[in-house]
PDB file of C-alpha atoms in Angstrom:
ATOM      1  CA  MET A   1    -124.619 113.529 -16.046  1.00  0.00           C
ATOM      2  CA  ARG A   2    -123.840 113.308 -19.785  1.00  0.00           C
ATOM      3  CA  ASN A   3    -125.728 110.021 -20.026  1.00  0.00           C
ATOM      4  CA  PRO A   4    -129.266 109.932 -21.014  1.00  0.00           C
ATOM      5  CA  ALA A   5    -130.095 107.325 -18.442  1.00  0.00           C
ATOM      6  CA  PHE A   6    -129.199 109.669 -15.769  1.00  0.00           C
ATOM      7  CA  TRP A   7    -131.758 112.275 -16.984  1.00  0.00           C
ATOM      8  CA  LEU A   8    -134.396 109.661 -17.470  1.00  0.00           C
ATOM      9  CA  ILE A   9    -134.045 108.531 -13.972  1.00  0.00           C
ATOM     10  CA  VAL A  10    -134.326 112.076 -12.733  1.00  0.00           C
ATOM     11  CA  VAL A  11    -137.743 112.496 -14.465  1.00  0.00           C
ATOM     12  CA  SER A  12    -138.882 109.272 -13.296  1.00  0.00           C
ATOM     13  CA  TRP A  13    -137.944 109.741  -9.814  1.00  0.00           C
ATOM     14  CA  SER A  14    -139.461 113.356  -9.818  1.00  0.00           C
ATOM     15  CA  LEU A  15    -142.761 112.242 -11.259  1.00  0.00           C
ATOM     16  CA  GLY A  16    -142.904 109.453  -8.824  1.00  0.00           C
ATOM     17  CA  SER A  17    -142.192 111.886  -6.119  1.00  0.00           C
ATOM     18  CA  ILE A  18    -145.026 114.346  -7.283  1.00  0.00           C
ATOM     19  CA  GLY A  19    -147.274 111.250  -7.382  1.00  0.00           C
ATOM     20  CA  LEU A  20    -146.402 110.109  -4.004  1.00  0.00           C
ATOM     21  CA  GLY A  21    -146.018 113.378  -1.951  1.00  0.00           C
ATOM     22  CA  GLY A  22    -148.956 115.072  -3.780  1.00  0.00           C
ATOM     23  CA  PHE A  23    -151.270 112.092  -3.397  1.00  0.00           C
ATOM     24  CA  GLN A  24    -150.620 111.419   0.383  1.00  0.00           C
ATOM     25  CA  ILE A  25    -150.976 114.797   1.798  1.00  0.00           C
ATOM     26  CA  HIS A  26    -154.421 115.079   0.607  1.00  0.00           C
ATOM     27  CA  TRP A  27    -156.084 111.912   1.763  1.00  0.00           C
ATOM     28  CA  LEU A  28    -157.593 113.127   4.918  1.00  0.00           C
ATOM     29  CA  PRO A  29    -159.654 115.943   3.251  1.00  0.00           C
ATOM     30  CA  TYR A  30    -160.500 113.559   0.382  1.00  0.00           C
ATOM     31  CA  PHE A  31    -161.583 110.879   2.808  1.00  0.00           C
ATOM     32  CA  HIS A  32    -163.789 113.504   4.679  1.00  0.00           C
ATOM     33  CA  ASP A  33    -165.106 114.689   1.428  1.00  0.00           C
ATOM     34  CA  ILE A  34    -166.399 111.336   0.401  1.00  0.00           C
ATOM     35  CA  GLY A  35    -168.013 110.590   3.587  1.00  0.00           C
ATOM     36  CA  PHE A  36    -165.583 108.563   5.675  1.00  0.00           C
ATOM     37  CA  SER A  37    -165.057 109.299   9.431  1.00  0.00           C
ATOM     38  CA  PRO A  38    -161.902 110.523  11.119  1.00  0.00           C
ATOM     39  CA  ALA A  39    -161.414 106.819  12.736  1.00  0.00           C
ATOM     40  CA  ASP A  40    -161.709 105.240   9.285  1.00  0.00           C
ATOM     41  CA  ALA A  41    -159.119 107.725   7.807  1.00  0.00           C
ATOM     42  CA  ALA A  42    -156.988 106.889  10.685  1.00  0.00           C
ATOM     43  CA  LEU A  43    -157.131 103.270  10.183  1.00  0.00           C
ATOM     44  CA  ALA A  44    -156.554 103.786   6.341  1.00  0.00           C
ATOM     45  CA  THR A  45    -153.487 105.645   7.055  1.00  0.00           C
ATOM     46  CA  THR A  46    -152.315 103.056   9.445  1.00  0.00           C
ATOM     47  CA  VAL A  47    -152.802 100.106   7.225  1.00  0.00           C
ATOM     48  CA  TYR A  48    -151.042 102.167   4.519  1.00  0.00           C
ATOM     49  CA  GLY A  49    -148.007 102.470   6.616  1.00  0.00           C
ATOM     50  CA  ILE A  50    -147.818  98.760   7.429  1.00  0.00           C
ATOM     51  CA  CYS A  51    -148.400  97.839   3.788  1.00  0.00           C
ATOM     52  CA  SER A  52    -145.708 100.199   2.426  1.00  0.00           C
ATOM     53  CA  LEU A  53    -143.200  98.865   4.886  1.00  0.00           C
ATOM     54  CA  SER A  54    -144.088  95.194   4.052  1.00  0.00           C
ATOM     55  CA  GLY A  55    -143.817  95.948   0.346  1.00  0.00           C
ATOM     56  CA  ARG A  56    -140.145  96.840   0.711  1.00  0.00           C
ATOM     57  CA  PHE A  57    -139.575  93.127   1.442  1.00  0.00           C
ATOM     58  CA  LEU A  58    -141.991  92.187  -0.992  1.00  0.00           C
ATOM     59  CA  TRP A  59    -140.189  93.767  -3.995  1.00  0.00           C
ATOM     60  CA  GLY A  60    -136.668  92.869  -2.666  1.00  0.00           C
ATOM     61  CA  PRO A  61    -136.451  89.248  -4.027  1.00  0.00           C
ATOM     62  CA  PHE A  62    -137.482  90.337  -7.554  1.00  0.00           C
ATOM     63  CA  THR A  63    -134.300  92.472  -7.992  1.00  0.00           C
ATOM     64  CA  GLU A  64    -132.155  89.378  -8.306  1.00  0.00           C
ATOM     65  CA  LYS A  65    -134.515  87.904 -11.022  1.00  0.00           C
ATOM     66  CA  LEU A  66    -135.767  90.771 -13.330  1.00  0.00           C
ATOM     67  CA  PRO A  67    -134.275  93.852 -14.848  1.00  0.00           C
ATOM     68  CA  LEU A  68    -134.390  96.837 -12.608  1.00  0.00           C
ATOM     69  CA  ARG A  69    -136.042  99.144 -15.144  1.00  0.00           C
ATOM     70  CA  LEU A  70    -138.731  96.687 -15.729  1.00  0.00           C
ATOM     71  CA  LEU A  71    -139.366  96.449 -11.872  1.00  0.00           C
ATOM     72  CA  LEU A  72    -139.420 100.238 -11.725  1.00  0.00           C
ATOM     73  CA  GLY A  73    -141.914 100.473 -14.775  1.00  0.00           C
ATOM     74  CA  LEU A  74    -144.161  97.696 -13.173  1.00  0.00           C
ATOM     75  CA  GLN A  75    -143.934  99.326  -9.619  1.00  0.00           C
ATOM     76  CA  SER A  76    -145.105 102.764 -10.978  1.00  0.00           C
ATOM     77  CA  LEU A  77    -147.777 101.176 -13.343  1.00  0.00           C
ATOM     78  CA  LEU A  78    -149.211  99.341 -10.103  1.00  0.00           C
ATOM     79  CA  CYS A  79    -149.068 102.696  -8.158  1.00  0.00           C
ATOM     80  CA  SER A  80    -151.081 104.470 -11.147  1.00  0.00           C
ATOM     81  CA  LEU A  81    -153.627 101.688 -11.032  1.00  0.00           C
ATOM     82  CA  ALA A  82    -154.002 101.957  -7.375  1.00  0.00           C
ATOM     83  CA  VAL A  83    -154.667 105.547  -7.636  1.00  0.00           C
ATOM     84  CA  VAL A  84    -157.327 104.834 -10.253  1.00  0.00           C
ATOM     85  CA  CYS A  85    -158.806 102.358  -7.814  1.00  0.00           C
ATOM     86  CA  PHE A  86    -159.434 105.429  -5.219  1.00  0.00           C
ATOM     87  CA  ILE A  87    -161.102 107.419  -7.875  1.00  0.00           C
ATOM     88  CA  VAL A  88    -163.408 104.731  -9.247  1.00  0.00           C
ATOM     89  CA  LEU A  89    -163.711 102.034  -6.718  1.00  0.00           C
ATOM     90  CA  VAL A  90    -163.708 103.541  -3.295  1.00  0.00           C
ATOM     91  CA  HIS A  91    -167.164 103.811  -1.761  1.00  0.00           C
ATOM     92  CA  ASP A  92    -167.177 102.101   1.570  1.00  0.00           C
ATOM     93  CA  LEU A  93    -164.456 100.969   4.171  1.00  0.00           C
ATOM     94  CA  PRO A  94    -163.572  97.356   2.479  1.00  0.00           C
ATOM     95  CA  THR A  95    -163.116  99.137  -0.847  1.00  0.00           C
ATOM     96  CA  LEU A  96    -161.063 101.953   0.843  1.00  0.00           C
ATOM     97  CA  LEU A  97    -158.749  99.344   2.734  1.00  0.00           C
ATOM     98  CA  PHE A  98    -158.358  97.462  -0.647  1.00  0.00           C
ATOM     99  CA  SER A  99    -157.238 100.524  -2.359  1.00  0.00           C
ATOM    100  CA  ILE A 100    -154.925 101.428   0.451  1.00  0.00           C
ATOM    101  CA  VAL A 101    -153.358  98.085   0.736  1.00  0.00           C
ATOM    102  CA  PHE A 102    -152.968  97.995  -3.070  1.00  0.00           C
ATOM    103  CA  PHE A 103    -151.201 101.400  -2.922  1.00  0.00           C
ATOM    104  CA  GLY A 104    -148.976 100.504  -0.028  1.00  0.00           C
ATOM    105  CA  LEU A 105    -147.559  97.377  -1.329  1.00  0.00           C
ATOM    106  CA  SER A 106    -146.983  99.028  -4.717  1.00  0.00           C
ATOM    107  CA  VAL A 107    -145.450 101.995  -3.377  1.00  0.00           C
ATOM    108  CA  GLY A 108    -143.206  99.980  -1.155  1.00  0.00           C
ATOM    109  CA  GLY A 109    -141.044  99.164  -4.091  1.00  0.00           C
ATOM    110  CA  PHE A 110    -140.511 102.858  -4.918  1.00  0.00           C
ATOM    111  CA  PHE A 111    -138.296 103.196  -1.788  1.00  0.00           C
ATOM    112  CA  ILE A 112    -136.114 100.077  -2.248  1.00  0.00           C
ATOM    113  CA  LEU A 113    -135.770 100.173  -5.913  1.00  0.00           C
ATOM    114  CA  ARG A 114    -134.625 103.829  -6.230  1.00  0.00           C
ATOM    115  CA  PRO A 115    -131.315 103.241  -4.373  1.00  0.00           C
ATOM    116  CA  LEU A 116    -130.486 100.174  -6.430  1.00  0.00           C
ATOM    117  CA  ASN A 117    -131.249 102.286  -9.564  1.00  0.00           C
ATOM    118  CA  VAL A 118    -128.352 104.530  -8.914  1.00  0.00           C
ATOM    119  CA  ALA A 119    -125.831 101.775  -7.607  1.00  0.00           C
ATOM    120  CA  ASN A 120    -126.712  99.238 -10.337  1.00  0.00           C
ATOM    121  CA  TYR A 121    -126.345 102.062 -13.207  1.00  0.00           C
ATOM    122  CA  PHE A 122    -123.461 104.303 -12.087  1.00  0.00           C
ATOM    123  CA  GLY A 123    -121.606 102.002  -9.501  1.00  0.00           C
ATOM    124  CA  ARG A 124    -121.837 101.722  -5.529  1.00  0.00           C
ATOM    125  CA  ALA A 125    -118.639 103.904  -5.273  1.00  0.00           C
ATOM    126  CA  ASN A 126    -120.503 106.767  -6.934  1.00  0.00           C
ATOM    127  CA  ILE A 127    -123.813 106.417  -5.386  1.00  0.00           C
ATOM    128  CA  GLY A 128    -123.441 109.345  -2.997  1.00  0.00           C
ATOM    129  CA  ALA A 129    -122.252 111.696  -5.784  1.00  0.00           C
ATOM    130  CA  VAL A 130    -124.897 110.633  -8.292  1.00  0.00           C
ATOM    131  CA  SER A 131    -127.653 110.777  -5.656  1.00  0.00           C
ATOM    132  CA  GLY A 132    -126.537 114.039  -4.611  1.00  0.00           C
ATOM    133  CA  ALA A 133    -126.635 115.455  -8.218  1.00  0.00           C
ATOM    134  CA  MET A 134    -130.252 114.077  -8.652  1.00  0.00           C
ATOM    135  CA  ARG A 135    -131.710 115.085  -5.228  1.00  0.00           C
ATOM    136  CA  PRO A 136    -132.223 118.870  -5.858  1.00  0.00           C
ATOM    137  CA  VAL A 137    -134.507 118.072  -8.835  1.00  0.00           C
ATOM    138  CA  VAL A 138    -136.627 115.182  -6.915  1.00  0.00           C
ATOM    139  CA  THR A 139    -136.655 117.399  -3.831  1.00  0.00           C
ATOM    140  CA  VAL A 140    -138.213 120.397  -5.572  1.00  0.00           C
ATOM    141  CA  ALA A 141    -140.631 117.928  -7.601  1.00  0.00           C
ATOM    142  CA  ASN A 142    -141.519 116.349  -4.044  1.00  0.00           C
ATOM    143  CA  ALA A 143    -142.256 119.826  -2.565  1.00  0.00           C
ATOM    144  CA  ALA A 144    -144.235 120.997  -5.743  1.00  0.00           C
ATOM    145  CA  GLY A 145    -146.543 117.740  -5.437  1.00  0.00           C
ATOM    146  CA  PRO A 146    -148.929 118.883  -2.766  1.00  0.00           C
ATOM    147  CA  LEU A 147    -149.349 122.327  -4.334  1.00  0.00           C
ATOM    148  CA  LEU A 148    -149.948 121.024  -7.790  1.00  0.00           C
ATOM    149  CA  VAL A 149    -152.492 118.518  -6.414  1.00  0.00           C
ATOM    150  CA  GLY A 150    -154.163 121.372  -4.353  1.00  0.00           C
ATOM    151  CA  GLY A 151    -154.109 123.547  -7.069  1.00  0.00           C
ATOM    152  CA  ILE A 152    -155.903 121.224  -9.449  1.00  0.00           C
ATOM    153  CA  PHE A 153    -158.449 120.735  -6.826  1.00  0.00           C
ATOM    154  CA  ASP A 154    -159.047 124.237  -6.273  1.00  0.00           C
ATOM    155  CA  TYR A 155    -159.490 124.850 -10.099  1.00  0.00           C
ATOM    156  CA  PHE A 156    -161.933 121.936 -10.673  1.00  0.00           C
ATOM    157  CA  GLY A 157    -163.500 121.763  -7.226  1.00  0.00           C
ATOM    158  CA  ALA A 158    -163.095 117.848  -7.081  1.00  0.00           C
ATOM    159  CA  TYR A 159    -160.192 115.516  -5.906  1.00  0.00           C
ATOM    160  CA  SER A 160    -160.944 113.230  -9.024  1.00  0.00           C
ATOM    161  CA  TRP A 161    -159.286 115.421 -11.320  1.00  0.00           C
ATOM    162  CA  SER A 162    -156.312 115.920  -8.811  1.00  0.00           C
ATOM    163  CA  PHE A 163    -155.959 112.078  -8.488  1.00  0.00           C
ATOM    164  CA  TRP A 164    -156.226 111.762 -12.262  1.00  0.00           C
ATOM    165  CA  PHE A 165    -153.139 113.897 -12.538  1.00  0.00           C
ATOM    166  CA  VAL A 166    -151.334 111.668  -9.867  1.00  0.00           C
ATOM    167  CA  ALA A 167    -152.049 108.490 -11.833  1.00  0.00           C
ATOM    168  CA  ALA A 168    -150.817 110.030 -14.908  1.00  0.00           C
ATOM    169  CA  CYS A 169    -147.497 110.951 -13.170  1.00  0.00           C
ATOM    170  CA  TRP A 170    -146.988 107.502 -11.930  1.00  0.00           C
ATOM    171  CA  LEU A 171    -147.611 106.170 -15.344  1.00  0.00           C
ATOM    172  CA  ILE A 172    -145.305 108.513 -16.993  1.00  0.00           C
ATOM    173  CA  ALA A 173    -142.745 107.731 -14.357  1.00  0.00           C
ATOM    174  CA  GLY A 174    -143.054 103.989 -15.354  1.00  0.00           C
ATOM    175  CA  ILE A 175    -142.515 104.643 -19.029  1.00  0.00           C
ATOM    176  CA  THR A 176    -139.414 107.048 -18.395  1.00  0.00           C
ATOM    177  CA  ALA A 177    -137.978 104.141 -16.002  1.00  0.00           C
ATOM    178  CA  VAL A 178    -138.322 101.640 -18.764  1.00  0.00           C
ATOM    179  CA  LEU A 179    -136.647 103.834 -21.172  1.00  0.00           C
ATOM    180  CA  ALA A 180    -133.673 104.483 -19.003  1.00  0.00           C
ATOM    181  CA  LYS A 181    -131.349 101.777 -20.360  1.00  0.00           C
ATOM    182  CA  PRO A 182    -128.240 101.036 -18.284  1.00  0.00           C
ATOM    183  CA  PRO A 183    -125.016 102.760 -19.242  1.00  0.00           C
ATOM    184  CA  ARG A 184    -122.741 100.591 -21.480  1.00  0.00           C
ATOM    185  CA  HIS A 185    -119.659 101.441 -19.672  1.00  0.00           C
ATOM    186  CA  ALA A 186    -118.823  99.435 -16.371  1.00  0.00           C
ATOM    187  CA  PRO A 187    -119.227 101.584 -13.141  1.00  0.00           C
ATOM    188  CA  ALA A 188    -116.377 103.164 -11.641  1.00  0.00           C
ATOM    189  CA  ASP A 189    -116.314 100.549  -8.679  1.00  0.00           C
ATOM    190  CA  ARG A 190    -116.568  97.471 -11.064  1.00  0.00           C
ATOM    191  CA  LYS A 191    -113.710  98.842 -13.269  1.00  0.00           C
ATOM    192  CA  SER A 192    -111.585  99.403 -10.196  1.00  0.00           C
ATOM    193  CA  THR A 193    -112.310  95.761  -9.027  1.00  0.00           C
ATOM    194  CA  ARG A 194    -111.036  94.545 -12.193  1.00  0.00           C
ATOM    195  CA  LEU A 195    -107.967  96.638 -12.131  1.00  0.00           C
ATOM    196  CA  ASN A 196    -107.182  95.527  -8.609  1.00  0.00           C
ATOM    197  CA  SER A 197    -107.579  91.886  -9.788  1.00  0.00           C
ATOM    198  CA  SER A 198    -105.012  92.466 -12.557  1.00  0.00           C
ATOM    199  CA  HIS A 199    -102.655  93.963 -10.307  1.00  0.00           C
ATOM    200  CA  VAL A 200    -102.756  90.952  -7.940  1.00  0.00           C
ATOM    201  CA  SER A 201    -102.496  88.500 -10.820  1.00  0.00           C
ATOM    202  CA  GLU A 202     -99.467  90.498 -12.086  1.00  0.00           C
ATOM    203  CA  SER A 203     -97.815  90.456  -8.551  1.00  0.00           C
ATOM    204  CA  ARG A 204     -98.281  86.682  -8.474  1.00  0.00           C
TER     205      ARG A 204
END
């Protein structure tokens, strides 16, 4: 917890959680406000679920080829762009489905990259303790997201301002993720692996 990367990750995850929870829960009233039927809204939500699940498989192979912090930055940037599409592009069902697919595939990486973020930075032996230390802040941010987005809507009377706030959260989350460089020290599980290997060599 004394490492700056820990707190940068907490900030990034928290902003991403605000951008995710605060965005999704207001979809149905937003779709209604811009003239979509309940059937269109249900279709869009179903397509999102399919794409979010598929996106996790899409992002997985890249974790072996690119630095994780850059992947997290890219994933957050794409989510920010997808939210902007909701604001400026959506006017009929095809553009709605395009935006929902874009967001679903982008946000799928959020669910698969976060656990790797902790494991790769602080060691798999410590993943439970580190995640547990991060979880209270991230959980509060996730719970606050719908309230913040709803409060902005109540103040301005339009969801466009709320969604610009969501897009900004994702953008800053991406910048923060890129700034969170891996700690220089080896994670505990790697240290223990090397130590066990040296004991084996000495015994031989």
